[in-house]
Short mmCIF file of C-alpha atoms in Angstrom, two decimals:
data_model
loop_
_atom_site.label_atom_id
_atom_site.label_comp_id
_atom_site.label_asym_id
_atom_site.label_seq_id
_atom_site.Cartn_x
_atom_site.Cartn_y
_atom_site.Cartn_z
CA UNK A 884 -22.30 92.25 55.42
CA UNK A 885 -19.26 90.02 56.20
CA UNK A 886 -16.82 88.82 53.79
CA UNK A 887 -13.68 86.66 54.84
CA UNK A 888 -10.66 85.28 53.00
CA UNK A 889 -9.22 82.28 54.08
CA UNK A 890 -5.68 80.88 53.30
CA UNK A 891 -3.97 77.71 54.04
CA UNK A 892 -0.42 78.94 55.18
CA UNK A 893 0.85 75.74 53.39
CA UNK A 894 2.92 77.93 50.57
CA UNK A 895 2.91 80.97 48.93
CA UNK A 896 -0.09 83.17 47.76
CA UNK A 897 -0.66 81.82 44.77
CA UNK A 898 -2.37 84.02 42.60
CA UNK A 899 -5.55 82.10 42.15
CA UNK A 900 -6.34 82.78 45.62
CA UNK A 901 -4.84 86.55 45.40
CA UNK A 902 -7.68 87.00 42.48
CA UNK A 903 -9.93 85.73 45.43
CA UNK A 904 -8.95 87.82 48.28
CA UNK A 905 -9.23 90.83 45.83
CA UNK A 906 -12.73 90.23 45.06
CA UNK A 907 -13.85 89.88 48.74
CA UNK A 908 -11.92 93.30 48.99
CA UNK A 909 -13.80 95.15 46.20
CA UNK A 910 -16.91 93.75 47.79
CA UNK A 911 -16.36 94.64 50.72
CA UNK A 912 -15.37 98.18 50.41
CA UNK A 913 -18.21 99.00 48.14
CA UNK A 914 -20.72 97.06 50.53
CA UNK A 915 -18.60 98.93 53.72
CA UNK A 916 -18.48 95.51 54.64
CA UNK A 917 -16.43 93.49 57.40
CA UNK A 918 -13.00 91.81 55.71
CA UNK A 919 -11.72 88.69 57.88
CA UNK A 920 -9.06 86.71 57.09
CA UNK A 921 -9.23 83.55 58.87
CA UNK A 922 -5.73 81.11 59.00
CA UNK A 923 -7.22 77.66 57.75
CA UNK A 924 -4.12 75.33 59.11
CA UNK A 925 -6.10 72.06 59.67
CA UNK A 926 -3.04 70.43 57.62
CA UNK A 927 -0.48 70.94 60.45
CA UNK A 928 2.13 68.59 59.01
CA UNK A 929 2.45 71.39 55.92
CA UNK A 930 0.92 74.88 57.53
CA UNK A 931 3.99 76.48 59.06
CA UNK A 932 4.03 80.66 60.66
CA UNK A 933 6.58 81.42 58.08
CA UNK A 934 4.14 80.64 54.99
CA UNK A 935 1.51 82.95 57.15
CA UNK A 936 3.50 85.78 57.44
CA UNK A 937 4.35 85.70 53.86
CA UNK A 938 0.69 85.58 52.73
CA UNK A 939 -0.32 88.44 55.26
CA UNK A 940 2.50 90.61 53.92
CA UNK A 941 1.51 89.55 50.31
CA UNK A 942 -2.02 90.73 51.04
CA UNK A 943 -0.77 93.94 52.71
CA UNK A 944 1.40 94.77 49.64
CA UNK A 945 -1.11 94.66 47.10
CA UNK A 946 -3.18 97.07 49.20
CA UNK A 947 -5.52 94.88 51.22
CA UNK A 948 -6.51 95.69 54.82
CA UNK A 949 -8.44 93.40 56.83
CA UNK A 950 -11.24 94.95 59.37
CA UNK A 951 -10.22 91.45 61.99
CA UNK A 952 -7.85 88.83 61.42
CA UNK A 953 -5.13 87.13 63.70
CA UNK A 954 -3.75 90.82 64.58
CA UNK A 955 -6.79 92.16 64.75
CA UNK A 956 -9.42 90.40 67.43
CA UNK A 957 -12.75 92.06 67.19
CA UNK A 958 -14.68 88.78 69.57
CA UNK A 959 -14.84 86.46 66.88
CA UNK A 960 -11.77 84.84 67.62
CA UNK A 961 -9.47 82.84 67.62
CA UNK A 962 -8.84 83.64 63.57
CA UNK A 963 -6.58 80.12 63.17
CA UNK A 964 -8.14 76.69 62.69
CA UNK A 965 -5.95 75.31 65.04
CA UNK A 966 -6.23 77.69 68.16
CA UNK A 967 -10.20 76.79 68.12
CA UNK A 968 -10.12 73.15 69.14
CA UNK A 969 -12.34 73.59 72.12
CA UNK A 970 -14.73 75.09 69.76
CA UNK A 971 -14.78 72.44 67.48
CA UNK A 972 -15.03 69.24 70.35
CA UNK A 973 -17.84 70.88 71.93
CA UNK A 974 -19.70 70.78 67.92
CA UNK A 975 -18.71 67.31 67.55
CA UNK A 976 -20.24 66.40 70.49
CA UNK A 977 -23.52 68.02 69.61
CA UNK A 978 -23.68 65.61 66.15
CA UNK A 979 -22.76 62.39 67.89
CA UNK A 980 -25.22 63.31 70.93
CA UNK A 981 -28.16 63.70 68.24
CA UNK A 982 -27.16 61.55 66.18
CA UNK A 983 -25.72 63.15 63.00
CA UNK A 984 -22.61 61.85 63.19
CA UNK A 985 -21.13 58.56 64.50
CA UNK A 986 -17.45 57.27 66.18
CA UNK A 987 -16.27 54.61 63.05
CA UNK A 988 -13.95 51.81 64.30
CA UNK A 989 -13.25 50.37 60.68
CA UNK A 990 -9.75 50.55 59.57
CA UNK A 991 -9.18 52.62 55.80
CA UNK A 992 -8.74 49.03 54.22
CA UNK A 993 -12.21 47.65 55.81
CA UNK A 994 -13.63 50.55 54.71
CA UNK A 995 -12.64 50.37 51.04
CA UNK A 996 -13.52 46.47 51.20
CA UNK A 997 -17.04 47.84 51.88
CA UNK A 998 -17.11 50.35 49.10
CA UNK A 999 -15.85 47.79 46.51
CA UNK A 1000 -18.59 45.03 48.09
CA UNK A 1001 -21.52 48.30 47.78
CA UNK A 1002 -20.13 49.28 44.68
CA UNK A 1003 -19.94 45.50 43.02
CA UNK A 1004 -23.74 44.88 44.34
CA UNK A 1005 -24.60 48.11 43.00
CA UNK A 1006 -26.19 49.03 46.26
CA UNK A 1007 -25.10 52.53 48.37
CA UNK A 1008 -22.49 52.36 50.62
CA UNK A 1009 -23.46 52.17 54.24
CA UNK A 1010 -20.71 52.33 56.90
CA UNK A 1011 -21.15 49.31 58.86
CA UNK A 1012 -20.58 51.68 62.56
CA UNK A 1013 -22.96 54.00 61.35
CA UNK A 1014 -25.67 52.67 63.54
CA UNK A 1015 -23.79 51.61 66.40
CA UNK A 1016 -25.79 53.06 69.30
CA UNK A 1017 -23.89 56.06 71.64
CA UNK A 1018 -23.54 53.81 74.57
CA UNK A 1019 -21.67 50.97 72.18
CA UNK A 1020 -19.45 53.77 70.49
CA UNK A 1021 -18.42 55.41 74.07
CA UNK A 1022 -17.86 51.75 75.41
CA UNK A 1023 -15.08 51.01 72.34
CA UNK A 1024 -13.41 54.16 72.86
CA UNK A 1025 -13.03 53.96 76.33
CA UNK A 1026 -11.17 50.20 75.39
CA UNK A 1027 -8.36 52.63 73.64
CA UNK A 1028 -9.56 51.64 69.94
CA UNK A 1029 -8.77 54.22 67.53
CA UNK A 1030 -11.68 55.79 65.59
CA UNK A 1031 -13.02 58.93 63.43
CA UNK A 1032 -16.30 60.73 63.59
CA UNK A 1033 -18.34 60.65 60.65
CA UNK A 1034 -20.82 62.72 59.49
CA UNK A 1035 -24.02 60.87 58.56
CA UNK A 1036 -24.75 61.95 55.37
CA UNK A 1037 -29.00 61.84 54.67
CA UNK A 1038 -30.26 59.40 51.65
CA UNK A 1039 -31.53 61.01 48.74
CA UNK A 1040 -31.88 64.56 49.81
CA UNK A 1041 -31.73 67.26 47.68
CA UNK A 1042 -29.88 69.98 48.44
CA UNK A 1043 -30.31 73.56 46.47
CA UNK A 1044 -28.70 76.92 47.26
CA UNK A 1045 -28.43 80.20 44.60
CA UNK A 1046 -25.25 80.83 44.07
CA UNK A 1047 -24.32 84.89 43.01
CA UNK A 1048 -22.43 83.75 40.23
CA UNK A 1049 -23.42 80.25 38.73
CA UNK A 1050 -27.49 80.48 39.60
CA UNK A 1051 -29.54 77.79 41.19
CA UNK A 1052 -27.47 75.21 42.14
CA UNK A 1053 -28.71 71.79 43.08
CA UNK A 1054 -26.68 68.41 44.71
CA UNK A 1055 -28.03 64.94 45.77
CA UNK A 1056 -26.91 63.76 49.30
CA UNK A 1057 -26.75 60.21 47.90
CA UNK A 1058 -23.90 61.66 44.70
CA UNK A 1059 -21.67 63.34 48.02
CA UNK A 1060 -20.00 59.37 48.28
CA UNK A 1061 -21.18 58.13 52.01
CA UNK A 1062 -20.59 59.09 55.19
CA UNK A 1063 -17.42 61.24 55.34
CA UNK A 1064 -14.83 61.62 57.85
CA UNK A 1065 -15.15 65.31 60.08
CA UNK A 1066 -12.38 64.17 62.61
CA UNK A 1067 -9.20 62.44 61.71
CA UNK A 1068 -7.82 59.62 63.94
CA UNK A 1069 -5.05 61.75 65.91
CA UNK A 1070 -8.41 64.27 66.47
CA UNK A 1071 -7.68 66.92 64.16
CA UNK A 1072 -10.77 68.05 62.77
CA UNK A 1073 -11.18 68.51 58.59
CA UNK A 1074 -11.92 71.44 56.47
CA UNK A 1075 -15.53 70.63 55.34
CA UNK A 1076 -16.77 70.24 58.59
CA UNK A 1077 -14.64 73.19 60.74
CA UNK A 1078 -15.55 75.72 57.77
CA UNK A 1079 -19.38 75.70 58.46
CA UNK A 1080 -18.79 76.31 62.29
CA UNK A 1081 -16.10 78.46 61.71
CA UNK A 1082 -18.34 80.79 59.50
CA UNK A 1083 -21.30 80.81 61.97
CA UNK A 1084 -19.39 81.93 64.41
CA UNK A 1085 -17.51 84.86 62.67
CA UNK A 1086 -20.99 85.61 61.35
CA UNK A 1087 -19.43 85.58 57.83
CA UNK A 1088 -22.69 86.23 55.51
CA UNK A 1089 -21.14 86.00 51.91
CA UNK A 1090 -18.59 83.33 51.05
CA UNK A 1091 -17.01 84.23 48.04
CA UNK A 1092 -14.30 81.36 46.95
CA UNK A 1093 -12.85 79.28 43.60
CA UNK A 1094 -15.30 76.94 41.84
CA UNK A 1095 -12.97 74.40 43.06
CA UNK A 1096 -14.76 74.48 46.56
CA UNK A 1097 -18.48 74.19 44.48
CA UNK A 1098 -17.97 70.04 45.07
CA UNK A 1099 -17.46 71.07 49.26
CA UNK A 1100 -20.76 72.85 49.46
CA UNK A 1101 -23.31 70.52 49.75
CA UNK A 1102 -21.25 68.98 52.68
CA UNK A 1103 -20.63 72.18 54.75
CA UNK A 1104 -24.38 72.88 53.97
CA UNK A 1105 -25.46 69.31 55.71
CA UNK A 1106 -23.47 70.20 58.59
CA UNK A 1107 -25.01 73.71 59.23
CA UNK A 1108 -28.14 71.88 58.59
CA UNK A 1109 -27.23 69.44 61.35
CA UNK A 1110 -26.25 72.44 64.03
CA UNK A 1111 -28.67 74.18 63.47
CA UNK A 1112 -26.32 76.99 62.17
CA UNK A 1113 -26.97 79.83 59.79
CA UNK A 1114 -25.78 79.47 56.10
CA UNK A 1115 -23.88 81.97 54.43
CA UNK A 1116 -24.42 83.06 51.02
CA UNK A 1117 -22.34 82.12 48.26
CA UNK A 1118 -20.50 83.31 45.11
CA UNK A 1119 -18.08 80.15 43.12
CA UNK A 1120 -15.58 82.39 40.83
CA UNK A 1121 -14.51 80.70 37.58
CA UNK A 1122 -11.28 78.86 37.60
CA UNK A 1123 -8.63 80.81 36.17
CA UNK A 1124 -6.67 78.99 33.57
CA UNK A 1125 -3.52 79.38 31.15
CA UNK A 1126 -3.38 80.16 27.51
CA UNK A 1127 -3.63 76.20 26.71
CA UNK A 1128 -6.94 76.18 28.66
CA UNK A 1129 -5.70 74.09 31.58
CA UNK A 1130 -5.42 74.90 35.35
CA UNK A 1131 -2.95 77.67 35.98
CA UNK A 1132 0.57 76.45 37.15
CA UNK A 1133 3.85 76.85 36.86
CA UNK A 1134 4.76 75.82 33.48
CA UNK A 1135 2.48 78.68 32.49
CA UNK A 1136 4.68 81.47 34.18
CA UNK A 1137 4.63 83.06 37.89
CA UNK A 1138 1.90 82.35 39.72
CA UNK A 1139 2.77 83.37 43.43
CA UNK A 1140 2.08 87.13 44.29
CA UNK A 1141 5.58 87.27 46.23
CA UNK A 1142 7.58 86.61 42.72
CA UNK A 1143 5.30 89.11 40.94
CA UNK A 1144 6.34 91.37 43.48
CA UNK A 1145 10.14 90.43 43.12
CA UNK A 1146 10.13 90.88 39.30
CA UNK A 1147 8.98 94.36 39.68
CA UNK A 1148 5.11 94.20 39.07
CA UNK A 1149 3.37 97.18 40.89
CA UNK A 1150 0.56 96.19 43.27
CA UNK A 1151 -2.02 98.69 41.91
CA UNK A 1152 -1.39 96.98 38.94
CA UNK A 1153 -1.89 93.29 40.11
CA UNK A 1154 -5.38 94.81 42.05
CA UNK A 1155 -6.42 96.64 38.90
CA UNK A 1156 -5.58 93.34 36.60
CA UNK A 1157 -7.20 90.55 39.09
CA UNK A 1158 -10.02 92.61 39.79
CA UNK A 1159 -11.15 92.75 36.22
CA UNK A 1160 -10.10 88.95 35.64
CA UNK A 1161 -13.39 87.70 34.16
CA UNK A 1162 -15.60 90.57 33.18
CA UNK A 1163 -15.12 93.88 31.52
CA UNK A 1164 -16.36 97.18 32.22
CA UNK A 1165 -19.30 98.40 29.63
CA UNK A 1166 -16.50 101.09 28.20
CA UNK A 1167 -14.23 98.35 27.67
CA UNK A 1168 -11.58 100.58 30.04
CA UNK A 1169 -9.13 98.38 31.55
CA UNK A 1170 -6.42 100.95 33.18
CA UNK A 1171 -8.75 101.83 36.75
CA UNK A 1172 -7.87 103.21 39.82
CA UNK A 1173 -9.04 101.39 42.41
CA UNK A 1174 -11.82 103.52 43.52
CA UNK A 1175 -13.33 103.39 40.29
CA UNK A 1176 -12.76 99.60 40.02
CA UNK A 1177 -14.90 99.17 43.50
CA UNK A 1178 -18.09 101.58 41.94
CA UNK A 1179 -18.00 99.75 38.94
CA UNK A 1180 -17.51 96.14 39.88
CA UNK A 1181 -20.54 93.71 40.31
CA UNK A 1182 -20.37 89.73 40.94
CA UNK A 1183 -23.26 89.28 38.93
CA UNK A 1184 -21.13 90.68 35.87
CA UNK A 1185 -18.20 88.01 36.47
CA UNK A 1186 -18.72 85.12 33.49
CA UNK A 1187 -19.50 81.99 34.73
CA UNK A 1188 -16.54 80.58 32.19
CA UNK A 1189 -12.98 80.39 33.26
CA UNK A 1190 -10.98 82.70 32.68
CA UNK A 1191 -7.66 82.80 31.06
CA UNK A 1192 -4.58 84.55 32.67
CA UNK A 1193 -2.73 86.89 30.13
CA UNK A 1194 0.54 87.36 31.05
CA UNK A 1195 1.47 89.94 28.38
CA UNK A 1196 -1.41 92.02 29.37
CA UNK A 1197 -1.01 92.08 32.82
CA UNK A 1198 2.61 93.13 31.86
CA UNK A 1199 1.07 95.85 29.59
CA UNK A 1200 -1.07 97.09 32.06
CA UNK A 1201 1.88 97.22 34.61
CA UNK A 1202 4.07 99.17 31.75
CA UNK A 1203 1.29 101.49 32.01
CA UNK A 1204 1.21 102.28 35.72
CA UNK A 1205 5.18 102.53 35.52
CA UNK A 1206 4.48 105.41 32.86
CA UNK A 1207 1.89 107.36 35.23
CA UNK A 1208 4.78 107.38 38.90
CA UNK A 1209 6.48 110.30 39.34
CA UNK A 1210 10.11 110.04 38.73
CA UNK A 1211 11.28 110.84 41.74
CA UNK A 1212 8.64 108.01 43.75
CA UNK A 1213 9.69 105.65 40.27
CA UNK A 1214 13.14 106.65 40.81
CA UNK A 1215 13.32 105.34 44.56
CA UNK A 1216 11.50 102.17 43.49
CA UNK A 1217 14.14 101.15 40.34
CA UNK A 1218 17.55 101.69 42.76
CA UNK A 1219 17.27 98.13 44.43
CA UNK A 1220 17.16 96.69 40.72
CA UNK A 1221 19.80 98.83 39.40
CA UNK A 1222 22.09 97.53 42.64
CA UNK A 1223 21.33 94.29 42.33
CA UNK A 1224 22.60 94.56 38.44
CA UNK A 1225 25.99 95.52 40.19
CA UNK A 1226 25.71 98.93 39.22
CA UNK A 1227 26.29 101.11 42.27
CA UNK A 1228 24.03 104.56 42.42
CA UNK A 1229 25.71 106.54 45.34
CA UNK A 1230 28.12 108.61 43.38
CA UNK A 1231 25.75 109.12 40.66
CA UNK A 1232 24.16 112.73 41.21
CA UNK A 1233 20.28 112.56 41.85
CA UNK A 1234 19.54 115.01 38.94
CA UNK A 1235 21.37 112.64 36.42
CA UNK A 1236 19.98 109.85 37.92
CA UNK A 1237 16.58 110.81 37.55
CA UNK A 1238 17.03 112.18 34.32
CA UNK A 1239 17.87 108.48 33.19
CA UNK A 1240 15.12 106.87 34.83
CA UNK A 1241 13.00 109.33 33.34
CA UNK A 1242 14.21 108.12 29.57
CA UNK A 1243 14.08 104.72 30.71
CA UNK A 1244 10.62 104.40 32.16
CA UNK A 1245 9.13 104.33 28.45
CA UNK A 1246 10.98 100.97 28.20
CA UNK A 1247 10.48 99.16 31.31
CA UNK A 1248 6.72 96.93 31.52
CA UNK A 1249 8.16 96.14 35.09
CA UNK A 1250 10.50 97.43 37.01
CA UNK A 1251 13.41 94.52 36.63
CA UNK A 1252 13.29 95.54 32.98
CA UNK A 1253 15.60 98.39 34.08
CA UNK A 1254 18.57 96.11 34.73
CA UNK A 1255 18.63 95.13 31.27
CA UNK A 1256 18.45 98.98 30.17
CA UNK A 1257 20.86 100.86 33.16
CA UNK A 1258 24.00 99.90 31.29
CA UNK A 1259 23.23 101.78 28.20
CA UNK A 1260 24.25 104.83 30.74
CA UNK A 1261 26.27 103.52 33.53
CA UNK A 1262 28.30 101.15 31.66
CA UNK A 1263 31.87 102.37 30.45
CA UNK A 1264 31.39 100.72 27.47
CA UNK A 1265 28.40 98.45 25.87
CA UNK A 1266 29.40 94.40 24.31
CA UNK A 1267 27.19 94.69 21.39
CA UNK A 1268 25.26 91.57 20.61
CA UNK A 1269 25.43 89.43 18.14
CA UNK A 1270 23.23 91.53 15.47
CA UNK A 1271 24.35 94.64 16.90
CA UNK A 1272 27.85 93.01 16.40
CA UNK A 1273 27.10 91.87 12.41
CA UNK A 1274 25.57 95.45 12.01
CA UNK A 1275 28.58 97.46 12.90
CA UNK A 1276 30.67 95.45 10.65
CA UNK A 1277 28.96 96.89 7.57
CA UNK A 1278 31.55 99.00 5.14
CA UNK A 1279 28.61 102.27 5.78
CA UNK A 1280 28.48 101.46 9.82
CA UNK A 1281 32.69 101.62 9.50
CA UNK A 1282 32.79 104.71 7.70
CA UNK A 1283 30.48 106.63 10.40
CA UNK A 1284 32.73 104.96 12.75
CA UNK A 1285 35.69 106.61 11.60
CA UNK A 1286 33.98 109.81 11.38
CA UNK A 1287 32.98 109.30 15.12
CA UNK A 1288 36.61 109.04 15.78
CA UNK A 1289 37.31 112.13 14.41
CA UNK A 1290 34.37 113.99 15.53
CA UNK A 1291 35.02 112.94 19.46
CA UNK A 1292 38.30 114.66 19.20
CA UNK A 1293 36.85 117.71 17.97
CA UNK A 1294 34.32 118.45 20.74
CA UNK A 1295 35.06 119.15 24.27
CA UNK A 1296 32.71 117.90 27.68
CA UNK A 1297 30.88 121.55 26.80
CA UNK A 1298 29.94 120.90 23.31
CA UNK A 1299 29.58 117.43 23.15
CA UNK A 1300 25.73 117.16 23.69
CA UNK A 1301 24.93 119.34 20.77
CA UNK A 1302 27.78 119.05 18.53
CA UNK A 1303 28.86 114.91 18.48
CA UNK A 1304 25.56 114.12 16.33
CA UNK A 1305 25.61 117.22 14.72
CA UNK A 1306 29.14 117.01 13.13
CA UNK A 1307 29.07 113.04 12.14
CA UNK A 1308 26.17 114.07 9.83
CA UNK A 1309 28.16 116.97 8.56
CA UNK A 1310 30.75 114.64 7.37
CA UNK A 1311 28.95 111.58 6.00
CA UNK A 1312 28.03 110.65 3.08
CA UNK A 1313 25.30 108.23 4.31
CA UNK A 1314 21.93 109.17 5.85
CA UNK A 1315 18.80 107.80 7.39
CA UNK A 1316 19.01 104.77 8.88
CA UNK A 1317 22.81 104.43 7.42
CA UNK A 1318 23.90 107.08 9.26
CA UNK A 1319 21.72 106.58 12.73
CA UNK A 1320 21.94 103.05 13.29
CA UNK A 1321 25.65 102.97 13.41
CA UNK A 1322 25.66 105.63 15.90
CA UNK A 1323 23.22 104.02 18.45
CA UNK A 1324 24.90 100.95 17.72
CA UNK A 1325 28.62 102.28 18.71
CA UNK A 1326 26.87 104.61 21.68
CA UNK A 1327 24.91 102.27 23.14
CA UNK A 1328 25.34 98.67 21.83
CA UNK A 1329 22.25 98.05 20.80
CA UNK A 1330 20.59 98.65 17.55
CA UNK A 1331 16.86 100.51 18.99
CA UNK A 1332 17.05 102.41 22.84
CA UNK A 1333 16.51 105.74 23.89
CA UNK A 1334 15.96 109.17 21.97
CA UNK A 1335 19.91 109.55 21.62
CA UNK A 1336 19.56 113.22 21.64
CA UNK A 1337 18.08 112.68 25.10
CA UNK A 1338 20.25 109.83 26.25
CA UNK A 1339 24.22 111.12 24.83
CA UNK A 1340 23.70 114.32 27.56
CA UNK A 1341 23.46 111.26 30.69
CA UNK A 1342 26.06 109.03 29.06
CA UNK A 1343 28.89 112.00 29.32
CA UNK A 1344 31.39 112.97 27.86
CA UNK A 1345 34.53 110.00 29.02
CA UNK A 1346 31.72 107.35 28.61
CA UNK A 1347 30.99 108.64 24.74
CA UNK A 1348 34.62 108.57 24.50
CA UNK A 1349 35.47 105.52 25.62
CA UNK A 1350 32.78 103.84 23.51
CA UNK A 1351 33.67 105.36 20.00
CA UNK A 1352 37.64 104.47 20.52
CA UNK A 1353 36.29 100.62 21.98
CA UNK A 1354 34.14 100.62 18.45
CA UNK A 1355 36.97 102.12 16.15
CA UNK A 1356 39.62 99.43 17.90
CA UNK A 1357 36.87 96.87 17.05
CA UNK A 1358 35.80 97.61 13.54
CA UNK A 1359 37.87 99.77 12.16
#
């Protein structure tokens, strides 16, 4: 078995096509299959290196490895569209020779004059060079007029093929719209027709790809047909769409793997989410190691309905694998986004460090959350917000104030961690959520956080004190 993913180095990996290459993936390594990824730049104008790289190291980072690919030659090669032009002349060749294709010398607005004439006499469209014999279409191209090759589509030929996920599927040639172009004017060949060759060749068996290519089958099917070429079998996955039930994009949220990555999702979580994008597991488990997501995944379980990306529990799940690191691995993975929040962790002892992260964690669904959380410990003192702000102005929230500004002058950097808590309850007369609210509130600036018995120990001693003499200047 041979699976391939194939990419159009045009963008970003969007995740549409990540849900794609991650299905080939489970398929493959619970088939031991053959993963190629094969660089489909036919639109040279857009396809740039840059955009490849970036969806190579996408792939890498969410834990895919290819078995041949650009880097990775195993005779099928080249693995770009656009290094295999030889290839591709000597098929084209082979259809005009026998006839399955044709040189067309109509310009794009003679052509459309014949579709509207067709179309108006309610007759099929017929392009008027499709029977021009070889000798005529070799003598006009060797007078220097510019043509395409055409593919010449059969009348009225049905054209049936099981697909893994949808069932028996079944086209009309005469519904495909004409003759279609397989080579461009300036000689660049086209998807449809390159696809079918290139799949032959790389002995691809399984072509698993978005419903949005269903429409391209029956055309890369004619073509095969035509060559006398093998034909792959196929599997069209469900679009995936957002919670309004249209085509994911970017009004719905991120949908390019490299800003999931940025934002601090975890690849294991992206593979365990996309992978189950469309069908459930009988136990209704959703957290999976991969491993267990490759024994229990089968195409024939994937709906045939689209399914609908959910942000929040893709963010859930990713809370979830944040929960399950080690702290020191977690640890080493939060510094660049506690850095970037201008917080600098080189003088901050690894123990203490650690000890934050590990309080943290609980609170962070990915791992950018933390730069909205580090300053409750590294920050000399915390701007309450505007209902932290309204709480602490409360006549109960200023009397536990007060007391804290008593209380900090009574302990010392030893006692602190047991006895700052201890001794403001001693002395108020409020309790419950009176007495506790106004202390995380003037600790940490916020009215919910952290276990404060677990967090006052990593916010020391001159940070304490600096906050309860910025909250008695304040209120008080």
């Amino acid at each position: 078995m041979r699976v391939r993913f194939a990419p159009s180095p045009t963008g970003f990996l969007h995740i549409g096509n990540a849900r794609t290459a991650v299905i080939n993936y489970l398929i493959a390594k619970k088939q031991n299959a053959e993963y190629i990824i094969r660089i489909e730049d036919t639109d040279r104008e857009r396809s740039t290196i840059e955009s490849e790289i970036s969806i190579l190291n996408d792939l890498k980072w969410l834990g895919i490895n290819w078995t041949e690919g650009p880097d990775i030659d195993k005779g099928h090669g080249p693995y770009r569209q656009s290094e295999r032009d030889d290839i591709y002349r000597e098929y084209t060749e082979k259809l005009i020779s026998s006839g399955n294709a044709f040189r067309c010398f109509c310009s794009r607005e003679q052509v459309e004059e014949d579709k509207n004439k067709a179309m108006a006499e309610n007759k099929p469209f017929l392009d008027r060079c499709r029977d021009l014999s070889i000798e005529e279409q070799e003598k006009l191209a060797a007078e220097g007029k510019e043509f395409t090759v055409k593919f010449k589509v059969p009348e009225n030929e049905a054209i049936t093929f099981e697909d893994k996920i949808k069932g028996t599927v079944t086209f009309n040639s005469s519904n495909i719209g004409g003759d279609f172009i397989i080579v461009r004017s300036d000689g660049g060949p086209v998807y449809n027709y390159i696809v079918s060759i290139d799949d032959a060749l790389m002995e691809v068996t399984h072509v698993i790809r978005g419903e949005d290519h269903l429409s391209n089958t029956p055309k890369q099917m004619l073509i095969a047909k035509a060559l006398g070429l093998p034909r792959p079998e196929y599997a069209h996955l469900p679009l995936i769409l957002g919670s309004d039930k249209k085509k994911l994009s970017k009004r719905h949220g991120i949908t390019s793997v490299d800003l999931y990555k940025e934002e601090g999702y975890l690849p294991e979580a992206l593979m365990n989410y996309l992978g189950l994008l469309g069908w459930a597991t009988e136990s209704g488990e959703e957290l999976l190691e991969f491993e267990t997501l490759v024994e229990l995944f089968d195409i024939s379980n994937i709906s045939k309905s689209p399914a609908v990306f959910d942000f929040q529990k893709l963010k859930w799940m990713n809370g979830n694998y944040i929960k399950k690191y080690q702290v020191d691995k977690l640890t080493d993975m939060l510094i660049p986004y506690i850095e970037d929040a201008g917080f600098s962790t080189s003088g901050i002892p690894r123990e203490n460090l650690e000890g934050i992260i590990s309080i943290l964690r609980n609170s962070c669904e990915i791992l950018s959350d933390i730069k909205g959380l580090i300053g409750i410990f590294l920050n000399d003192v915390n701007e309450p917000d505007e209902q932290t702000d309204s709480h602490l102005k409360e006549d109960y929230a200023t009397d536990i104030i007060k007391i804290a500004s008593e209380v900090i002058n009574e302990v010392n950097e030893e006692t602190f961690t047991s006895d700052f808590i201890a001794k403001i309850k001693e002395k108020s007369p409020h309790k419950g959520k009176k007495l506790f609210h106004p202390i995380r509130a003037m600790v940490t600036g916020r009215l919910s956080g952290p276990d404060l018995d677990l967090a006052i120990p990593h916010i020391g001693f001159e940070n304490l004190k600096k906050r309860v003499e910025y909250a008695s200047k304040r209120y008080c």
